[in-house]
mmCIF file of C-alpha atoms in Angstrom:
data_model
loop_
_atom_site.group_PDB
_atom_site.id
_atom_site.type_symbol
_atom_site.label_atom_id
_atom_site.label_comp_id
_atom_site.label_asym_id
_atom_site.label_seq_id
_atom_site.Cartn_x
_atom_site.Cartn_y
_atom_site.Cartn_z
ATOM 1 C CA MET A 52 -15.598 -17.111 -7.532
ATOM 2 C CA ASP A 53 -14.448 -13.615 -8.547
ATOM 3 C CA PHE A 54 -12.205 -12.126 -5.838
ATOM 4 C CA LYS A 55 -11.226 -8.400 -5.062
ATOM 5 C CA ASP A 56 -8.614 -7.174 -2.840
ATOM 6 C CA LEU A 57 -9.411 -7.553 0.927
ATOM 7 C CA ASP A 58 -11.966 -10.314 0.510
ATOM 8 C CA TYR A 59 -11.272 -13.220 2.691
ATOM 9 C CA PHE A 60 -11.830 -16.872 2.223
ATOM 10 C CA ARG A 61 -11.666 -20.255 4.310
ATOM 11 C CA THR A 62 -9.996 -23.188 2.824
ATOM 12 C CA LYS A 63 -11.010 -26.971 3.443
ATOM 13 C CA ASP A 64 -8.191 -26.933 6.101
ATOM 14 C CA ASP A 65 -9.870 -24.173 8.036
ATOM 15 C CA ILE A 66 -7.257 -21.512 7.214
ATOM 16 C CA PHE A 67 -8.449 -18.114 6.639
ATOM 17 C CA PHE A 68 -6.726 -16.159 3.775
ATOM 18 C CA LEU A 69 -6.590 -12.554 2.678
ATOM 19 C CA VAL A 70 -6.844 -11.962 -0.971
ATOM 20 C CA LYS A 71 -4.313 -9.718 -2.663
ATOM 21 C CA GLY A 72 -5.338 -7.549 -5.612
ATOM 22 C CA TYR A 73 -7.493 -8.191 -8.551
ATOM 23 C CA TYR A 74 -5.350 -10.177 -11.193
ATOM 24 C CA HIS A 75 -5.497 -13.818 -10.595
ATOM 25 C CA PRO A 76 -4.605 -16.725 -12.803
ATOM 26 C CA SER A 77 -7.529 -18.901 -14.027
ATOM 27 C CA ASN A 78 -8.864 -21.251 -11.236
ATOM 28 C CA LYS A 79 -6.516 -19.807 -8.661
ATOM 29 C CA VAL A 80 -6.256 -16.714 -6.389
ATOM 30 C CA PHE A 81 -3.354 -14.701 -4.802
ATOM 31 C CA ALA A 82 -3.875 -14.857 -1.076
ATOM 32 C CA TYR A 83 -1.908 -15.281 2.033
ATOM 33 C CA PRO A 84 -2.710 -16.798 5.451
ATOM 34 C CA VAL A 85 -3.934 -14.803 8.257
ATOM 35 C CA PHE A 86 -5.687 -17.042 10.812
ATOM 36 C CA TRP A 87 -4.756 -20.699 11.465
ATOM 37 C CA PRO A 88 -6.411 -23.293 13.666
ATOM 38 C CA ASP A 89 -4.830 -23.602 17.112
ATOM 39 C CA LYS A 90 -6.180 -25.110 20.228
ATOM 40 C CA LYS A 91 -4.101 -22.562 22.239
ATOM 41 C CA GLY A 92 -5.108 -19.656 19.982
ATOM 42 C CA ASP A 93 -6.719 -16.432 21.452
ATOM 43 C CA ARG A 94 -9.418 -16.070 18.807
ATOM 44 C CA PHE A 95 -12.612 -18.157 18.992
ATOM 45 C CA HIS A 96 -15.000 -18.834 16.005
ATOM 46 C CA GLN A 97 -18.427 -19.215 17.285
ATOM 47 C CA LYS A 98 -19.678 -20.999 14.219
ATOM 48 C CA LEU A 99 -16.903 -23.370 13.798
ATOM 49 C CA LYS A 100 -16.525 -23.958 17.471
ATOM 50 C CA ARG A 101 -12.671 -23.816 17.527
ATOM 51 C CA ALA A 102 -9.711 -21.580 18.414
ATOM 52 C CA PHE A 103 -7.535 -19.780 15.934
ATOM 53 C CA ARG A 104 -4.321 -17.598 16.222
ATOM 54 C CA LYS A 105 -3.179 -14.831 13.894
ATOM 55 C CA ASP A 106 0.029 -15.559 12.192
ATOM 56 C CA THR A 107 0.587 -13.541 9.144
ATOM 57 C CA SER A 108 3.251 -11.895 6.841
ATOM 58 C CA ASP A 109 3.171 -10.965 3.233
ATOM 59 C CA ILE A 110 6.793 -10.852 3.118
ATOM 60 C CA ASP A 111 7.888 -14.415 2.678
ATOM 61 C CA ASN A 112 5.096 -16.938 3.761
ATOM 62 C CA ALA A 113 7.572 -19.623 4.429
ATOM 63 C CA LYS A 114 5.339 -21.667 6.577
ATOM 64 C CA ILE A 115 2.435 -21.957 4.154
ATOM 65 C CA PHE A 116 4.877 -22.842 1.417
ATOM 66 C CA LYS A 117 6.538 -25.617 3.369
ATOM 67 C CA LEU A 118 3.060 -27.085 4.235
ATOM 68 C CA TYR A 119 1.591 -26.566 0.735
ATOM 69 C CA PRO A 120 4.324 -26.525 -1.824
ATOM 70 C CA HIS A 121 1.836 -26.533 -4.677
ATOM 71 C CA TYR A 122 0.939 -22.809 -3.671
ATOM 72 C CA ARG A 123 4.395 -21.708 -5.079
ATOM 73 C CA HIS A 124 4.560 -19.972 -8.474
ATOM 74 C CA SER A 125 6.782 -17.676 -10.480
ATOM 75 C CA PHE A 126 4.457 -14.729 -10.839
ATOM 76 C CA VAL A 127 4.390 -11.181 -9.208
ATOM 77 C CA PRO A 128 3.924 -11.125 -6.333
ATOM 78 C CA GLN A 129 6.215 -13.807 -5.981
ATOM 79 C CA ASN A 130 5.941 -14.283 -2.170
ATOM 80 C CA ILE A 131 2.136 -14.427 -2.153
ATOM 81 C CA PRO A 132 0.808 -18.016 -2.324
ATOM 82 C CA LEU A 133 -1.616 -19.065 -5.372
ATOM 83 C CA ILE A 134 -4.402 -20.888 -3.839
ATOM 84 C CA PRO A 135 -6.452 -23.270 -6.076
ATOM 85 C CA LYS A 136 -10.120 -22.298 -5.994
ATOM 86 C CA ASN A 137 -11.336 -25.887 -5.492
ATOM 87 C CA GLU A 138 -9.690 -25.687 -1.960
ATOM 88 C CA ILE A 139 -12.026 -22.753 -0.929
ATOM 89 C CA ILE A 140 -15.105 -23.594 1.003
ATOM 90 C CA GLU A 141 -16.265 -20.141 2.375
ATOM 91 C CA ILE A 142 -15.835 -16.477 0.928
ATOM 92 C CA PHE A 143 -16.197 -13.245 3.065
ATOM 93 C CA ARG A 144 -16.819 -10.014 1.460
ATOM 94 C CA PRO A 145 -16.312 -6.612 3.301
ATOM 95 C CA GLN A 146 -19.474 -5.041 1.990
ATOM 96 C CA GLU A 147 -21.620 -7.852 3.335
ATOM 97 C CA LYS A 148 -20.381 -7.351 7.036
ATOM 98 C CA LEU A 149 -21.462 -3.751 7.360
ATOM 99 C CA LYS A 150 -25.094 -4.556 8.267
ATOM 100 C CA ASP A 151 -23.897 -6.836 11.196
ATOM 101 C CA PHE A 152 -21.456 -4.214 12.357
ATOM 102 C CA LEU A 153 -24.252 -1.387 12.445
ATOM 103 C CA LYS A 154 -26.388 -3.675 14.486
ATOM 104 C CA LYS A 155 -23.841 -4.619 17.143
ATOM 105 C CA GLU A 156 -21.320 -1.832 17.396
ATOM 106 C CA ARG A 157 -23.268 1.420 17.886
ATOM 107 C CA LYS A 158 -21.788 2.052 21.369
ATOM 108 C CA THR A 159 -18.114 1.735 20.233
ATOM 109 C CA ILE A 160 -15.473 4.139 18.917
ATOM 110 C CA TRP A 161 -15.560 2.184 15.731
ATOM 111 C CA PHE A 162 -19.261 3.282 15.121
ATOM 112 C CA LYS A 163 -18.070 6.873 15.555
ATOM 113 C CA VAL A 164 -15.556 6.347 12.876
ATOM 114 C CA TYR A 165 -18.236 5.029 10.597
ATOM 115 C CA GLU A 166 -20.454 8.035 11.236
ATOM 116 C CA VAL A 167 -17.891 10.412 10.287
ATOM 117 C CA ILE A 168 -16.866 8.599 7.235
ATOM 118 C CA CYS A 169 -20.425 7.968 6.118
ATOM 119 C CA GLN A 170 -22.663 10.747 7.392
ATOM 120 C CA LYS A 171 -20.301 13.855 7.678
ATOM 121 C CA ARG A 172 -18.161 13.066 4.607
ATOM 122 C CA ARG A 173 -20.997 11.726 2.650
ATOM 123 C CA ILE A 174 -19.590 8.351 1.775
ATOM 124 C CA PRO A 175 -22.507 6.136 0.701
ATOM 125 C CA SER A 176 -22.944 3.150 3.126
ATOM 126 C CA GLN A 177 -22.997 0.699 0.308
ATOM 127 C CA ASP A 178 -19.391 1.810 -0.328
ATOM 128 C CA ILE A 179 -18.148 0.975 3.092
ATOM 129 C CA GLY A 180 -16.943 -2.509 4.205
ATOM 130 C CA ILE A 181 -15.487 -4.199 7.282
ATOM 131 C CA PHE A 182 -12.544 -6.487 6.792
ATOM 132 C CA GLY A 183 -9.986 -8.244 8.980
ATOM 133 C CA SER A 184 -10.886 -10.408 11.963
ATOM 134 C CA TYR A 185 -14.329 -8.837 12.321
ATOM 135 C CA LEU A 186 -15.252 -9.909 8.792
ATOM 136 C CA VAL A 187 -14.334 -13.618 9.477
ATOM 137 C CA GLY A 188 -15.759 -13.894 12.929
ATOM 138 C CA LEU A 189 -12.401 -13.913 14.706
ATOM 139 C CA SER A 190 -12.193 -10.677 16.510
ATOM 140 C CA LYS A 191 -12.998 -11.994 19.972
ATOM 141 C CA THR A 192 -11.889 -14.627 22.479
ATOM 142 C CA GLN A 193 -14.025 -17.480 23.688
ATOM 143 C CA LYS A 194 -15.266 -15.274 26.555
ATOM 144 C CA GLY A 195 -16.344 -12.553 24.095
ATOM 145 C CA LYS A 196 -13.595 -9.992 24.774
ATOM 146 C CA GLN A 197 -12.643 -7.843 21.680
ATOM 147 C CA VAL A 198 -9.113 -9.021 20.756
ATOM 148 C CA LYS A 199 -8.503 -6.493 17.818
ATOM 149 C CA ASP A 200 -9.740 -3.312 16.321
ATOM 150 C CA ILE A 201 -12.177 -3.108 13.499
ATOM 151 C CA ASP A 202 -10.891 -2.452 10.034
ATOM 152 C CA PHE A 203 -12.802 -0.298 7.477
ATOM 153 C CA ALA A 204 -12.551 -0.512 3.650
ATOM 154 C CA VAL A 205 -13.957 2.124 1.416
ATOM 155 C CA TYR A 206 -14.911 1.351 -2.269
ATOM 156 C CA GLY A 207 -14.409 3.675 -5.086
ATOM 157 C CA ILE A 208 -11.773 6.088 -6.507
ATOM 158 C CA LYS A 209 -13.953 9.234 -5.982
ATOM 159 C CA ASN A 210 -14.652 8.150 -2.362
ATOM 160 C CA CYS A 211 -10.946 7.941 -1.758
ATOM 161 C CA GLN A 212 -10.340 11.360 -3.254
ATOM 162 C CA LYS A 213 -13.064 12.692 -1.146
ATOM 163 C CA LEU A 214 -11.732 11.439 2.029
ATOM 164 C CA LYS A 215 -8.190 12.483 1.277
ATOM 165 C CA ASN A 216 -9.389 15.978 0.558
ATOM 166 C CA ASN A 217 -11.201 16.012 3.897
ATOM 167 C CA ILE A 218 -8.839 14.134 6.159
ATOM 168 C CA GLY A 219 -8.101 17.128 8.266
ATOM 169 C CA LYS A 220 -11.944 17.527 9.080
ATOM 170 C CA ILE A 221 -12.081 13.720 9.716
ATOM 171 C CA LEU A 222 -9.474 13.900 12.145
ATOM 172 C CA GLU A 223 -10.984 17.022 14.002
ATOM 173 C CA SER A 224 -14.461 15.234 14.166
ATOM 174 C CA LEU A 225 -12.931 12.268 15.773
ATOM 175 C CA LYS A 226 -10.659 14.326 18.111
ATOM 176 C CA ALA A 227 -7.762 12.171 16.470
ATOM 177 C CA LYS A 228 -4.450 12.839 15.074
ATOM 178 C CA PRO A 229 -2.316 11.629 12.142
ATOM 179 C CA ILE A 230 -0.198 8.484 12.768
ATOM 180 C CA SER A 231 1.907 9.009 15.837
ATOM 181 C CA LYS A 232 5.782 8.791 16.059
ATOM 182 C CA ASP A 233 5.405 5.777 18.379
ATOM 183 C CA HIS A 234 3.178 3.997 15.906
ATOM 184 C CA ILE A 235 5.444 4.877 13.013
ATOM 185 C CA THR A 236 8.419 3.473 15.026
ATOM 186 C CA TYR A 237 6.473 0.252 15.888
ATOM 187 C CA HIS A 238 5.463 -0.481 12.312
ATOM 188 C CA ALA A 239 8.892 0.435 10.906
ATOM 189 C CA GLN A 240 10.471 -2.152 13.223
ATOM 190 C CA LYS A 241 7.768 -4.718 12.507
ATOM 191 C CA PHE A 242 7.543 -4.362 8.788
ATOM 192 C CA GLY A 243 11.120 -3.273 8.097
ATOM 193 C CA LEU A 244 12.906 -5.886 10.015
ATOM 194 C CA LYS A 245 13.621 -8.175 7.123
ATOM 195 C CA PHE A 246 14.129 -5.412 4.569
ATOM 196 C CA ASN A 247 17.480 -3.945 3.826
ATOM 197 C CA PRO A 248 17.679 -0.608 5.600
ATOM 198 C CA LYS A 249 20.194 1.016 3.088
ATOM 199 C CA ILE A 250 17.497 1.069 0.367
ATOM 200 C CA ASN A 251 14.371 1.683 2.559
ATOM 201 C CA SER A 252 13.198 4.490 4.814
ATOM 202 C CA PHE A 253 10.152 3.148 6.705
ATOM 203 C CA ASN A 254 10.066 6.020 9.171
ATOM 204 C CA LYS A 255 9.505 8.405 6.264
ATOM 205 C CA THR A 256 7.218 6.144 4.050
ATOM 206 C CA LEU A 257 4.981 5.312 6.970
ATOM 207 C CA SER A 258 4.614 8.935 8.031
ATOM 208 C CA ARG A 259 3.103 9.638 4.714
ATOM 209 C CA LYS A 260 0.083 7.310 5.412
ATOM 210 C CA TRP A 261 -2.543 10.023 5.454
ATOM 211 C CA SER A 262 -5.466 7.590 5.927
ATOM 212 C CA ALA A 263 -4.181 6.408 9.323
ATOM 213 C CA LEU A 264 -6.322 7.779 12.132
ATOM 214 C CA GLN A 265 -4.585 7.923 15.549
ATOM 215 C CA LEU A 266 -7.780 7.588 17.660
ATOM 216 C CA ARG A 267 -5.740 7.498 20.917
ATOM 217 C CA LYS A 268 -2.448 6.222 22.216
ATOM 218 C CA GLY A 269 -1.841 2.726 20.971
ATOM 219 C CA LEU A 270 -4.983 2.739 18.916
ATOM 220 C CA LEU A 271 -4.619 3.243 15.137
ATOM 221 C CA SER A 272 -7.156 2.718 12.460
ATOM 222 C CA THR A 273 -6.028 2.883 8.735
ATOM 223 C CA ILE A 274 -8.706 3.115 6.133
ATOM 224 C CA ARG A 275 -8.065 0.761 3.274
ATOM 225 C CA PHE A 276 -9.303 1.346 -0.362
ATOM 226 C CA ILE A 277 -10.827 -1.080 -3.004
ATOM 227 C CA TYR A 278 -11.699 -0.428 -6.779
ATOM 228 C CA LYS A 279 -15.106 -0.740 -7.655
ATOM 229 C CA ASN A 280 -15.764 -3.156 -10.440
ATOM 230 C CA SER A 281 -15.863 -0.552 -13.132
ATOM 231 C CA GLU A 282 -12.720 1.000 -11.987
ATOM 232 C CA ILE A 283 -10.244 -1.891 -11.833
ATOM 233 C CA PRO A 284 -7.347 -0.885 -14.079
ATOM 234 C CA SER A 285 -5.554 -3.254 -16.298
ATOM 235 C CA ASN A 286 -2.733 -5.390 -14.798
ATOM 236 C CA PRO A 287 0.243 -3.086 -14.343
ATOM 237 C CA ILE A 288 2.578 -6.071 -14.828
ATOM 238 C CA THR A 289 2.579 -6.932 -18.431
ATOM 239 C CA SER A 290 5.957 -8.474 -19.022
ATOM 240 C CA SER A 291 8.616 -10.666 -17.441
ATOM 241 C CA ILE A 292 11.521 -9.586 -15.328
ATOM 242 C CA LYS A 293 14.668 -8.299 -17.116
ATOM 243 C CA CYS A 294 17.000 -7.593 -14.251
ATOM 244 C CA ARG A 295 17.522 -5.987 -10.830
ATOM 245 C CA PHE A 296 17.436 -2.238 -11.209
ATOM 246 C CA GLN A 297 17.925 0.862 -9.053
ATOM 247 C CA ILE A 298 16.965 4.417 -9.984
ATOM 248 C CA GLN A 299 16.505 7.817 -8.501
ATOM 249 C CA GLY A 300 13.644 9.709 -9.650
ATOM 250 C CA LYS A 301 10.972 12.364 -8.648
ATOM 251 C CA VAL A 302 7.204 11.065 -7.853
ATOM 252 C CA LEU A 303 4.876 12.432 -10.436
ATOM 253 C CA ASP A 304 1.683 10.647 -9.517
ATOM 254 C CA ASP A 305 1.152 8.991 -6.086
ATOM 255 C CA PHE A 306 -2.648 8.329 -6.156
ATOM 256 C CA GLY A 307 -2.160 4.451 -6.941
ATOM 257 C CA THR A 308 -0.441 3.940 -3.638
ATOM 258 C CA ASN A 309 -3.988 4.000 -2.125
ATOM 259 C CA PHE A 310 -4.983 0.831 -3.664
ATOM 260 C CA MET A 311 -3.544 -2.682 -4.263
ATOM 261 C CA PRO A 312 -1.050 -3.211 -5.856
ATOM 262 C CA ARG A 313 0.505 0.054 -4.807
ATOM 263 C CA THR A 314 1.614 1.920 -7.810
ATOM 264 C CA PHE A 315 3.136 5.396 -8.570
ATOM 265 C CA ILE A 316 4.866 7.002 -11.361
ATOM 266 C CA ILE A 317 8.431 8.424 -11.179
ATOM 267 C CA GLN A 318 10.451 10.419 -13.673
ATOM 268 C CA LYS A 319 14.173 10.386 -14.298
ATOM 269 C CA ASN A 320 15.159 12.926 -16.890
ATOM 270 C CA ASN A 321 12.469 12.600 -19.509
ATOM 271 C CA LYS A 322 11.641 8.984 -18.944
ATOM 272 C CA LYS A 323 8.745 7.746 -16.682
ATOM 273 C CA TYR A 324 8.570 4.456 -14.877
ATOM 274 C CA ASN A 325 5.574 2.851 -13.204
ATOM 275 C CA VAL A 326 6.540 1.457 -9.761
ATOM 276 C CA VAL A 327 4.489 -1.627 -8.518
ATOM 277 C CA THR A 328 4.420 -3.378 -5.184
ATOM 278 C CA TYR A 329 2.222 -5.652 -3.458
ATOM 279 C CA PHE A 330 3.797 -5.108 -0.026
ATOM 280 C CA TRP A 331 0.965 -4.279 2.557
ATOM 281 C CA GLY A 332 3.246 -1.770 4.377
ATOM 282 C CA PHE A 333 3.764 0.485 1.319
ATOM 283 C CA GLN A 334 0.205 1.961 1.219
ATOM 284 C CA GLU A 335 0.686 5.677 0.720
ATOM 285 C CA ALA A 336 4.342 5.284 0.850
ATOM 286 C CA VAL A 337 5.262 8.373 -1.136
ATOM 287 C CA LYS A 338 3.638 11.703 -2.128
ATOM 288 C CA ASN A 339 4.019 13.804 -5.249
ATOM 289 C CA LYS A 340 7.383 15.631 -5.677
ATOM 290 C CA ASP A 341 9.210 13.202 -3.379
ATOM 291 C CA LEU A 342 12.697 12.409 -4.552
ATOM 292 C CA VAL A 343 12.857 8.614 -3.998
ATOM 293 C CA LEU A 344 15.445 5.778 -4.571
ATOM 294 C CA ILE A 345 13.817 2.827 -6.112
ATOM 295 C CA THR A 346 15.230 -0.634 -5.955
ATOM 296 C CA GLY A 347 13.423 -3.467 -7.677
ATOM 297 C CA ASN A 348 13.049 -5.593 -10.823
ATOM 298 C CA LEU A 349 12.852 -3.819 -14.127
ATOM 299 C CA HIS A 350 10.576 -5.582 -16.414
ATOM 300 C CA GLN A 351 11.082 -6.233 -20.183
ATOM 301 C CA ASP A 352 8.793 -3.309 -21.214
ATOM 302 C CA GLY A 353 11.571 -1.005 -19.836
ATOM 303 C CA LYS A 354 9.036 1.098 -17.844
ATOM 304 C CA THR A 355 7.774 -0.995 -15.072
ATOM 305 C CA ILE A 356 9.631 -1.592 -11.825
ATOM 306 C CA SER A 357 8.307 -4.211 -9.386
ATOM 307 C CA ILE A 358 9.336 -4.094 -5.593
ATOM 308 C CA ASP A 359 8.757 -7.766 -4.829
ATOM 309 C CA ASP A 360 11.672 -8.950 -2.597
ATOM 310 C CA ILE A 361 13.103 -8.084 0.832
ATOM 311 C CA ASN A 362 16.197 -6.815 -1.126
ATOM 312 C CA HIS A 363 14.069 -4.108 -2.873
ATOM 313 C CA GLY A 364 12.689 -0.967 -1.392
ATOM 314 C CA ILE A 365 11.652 2.641 -1.339
ATOM 315 C CA LYS A 366 13.991 5.294 0.203
ATOM 316 C CA ILE A 367 12.814 8.833 0.311
ATOM 317 C CA LEU A 368 15.830 11.153 -0.157
ATOM 318 C CA ASN A 369 14.398 14.607 0.409
#
């Protein structure tokens, strides 16, 4: 039971969880609930013959902690439950869903996205996966109507770099645009609602999400990235929390924000800090040379800052 970011699993209570990152304690896995059994839910699982609803947040997970208090822990990310592996009864891997997608979705806009990524940008098909509701069989109603878009994951650092270098051509091929102002406003309100607005600037951080494809008004597809097995770096959290910390600095290396956890390096005077966050909404939140205000926890090593609480954040100052 080895898990990677964006894998899903189903527990014995028929709750579908999304895996967070790559660094899991023995016999447990960091993941948070996405789909819950609900007789009145708008999603229907053909295999399980029951309805589900989507109810998810990687910010607090208060509901799941109340129902399953043994999921609590003291690690980073503190707000993501730790699920015992012996409660898991089914696992879903994004790469394993592509074959089904290619068979069933050839007449959709999502197949066009796949074609542009795979054929025109020369990303190997084995390095492309499908995650989200489509992966776990919960993207449609009982009558077969598509409830949600289809989410793509791309494996590998080189493939991520290749797509970033060619994002303009990808948008052109799809007749798409970068993330729209309307979508930025929507996500800023949705994700930033619980965060302190004085130390965050979601309108700016979300605008830097280069892998977001605005296919048409109201329809956004954001490509997510997963490390290949041979690429997974060592855990960036190597020491305990020392204190709450705030610092202004310049972004030196933004590439880690494409993966989970989101990581980037900032410099203040002659000292460098590695900023780490597991929050979903901070994908590609900064770019090189940004002047940023970082609020988080400074760790005992004196060089790691974790953004792991609603009273933490990233504010772009330039």
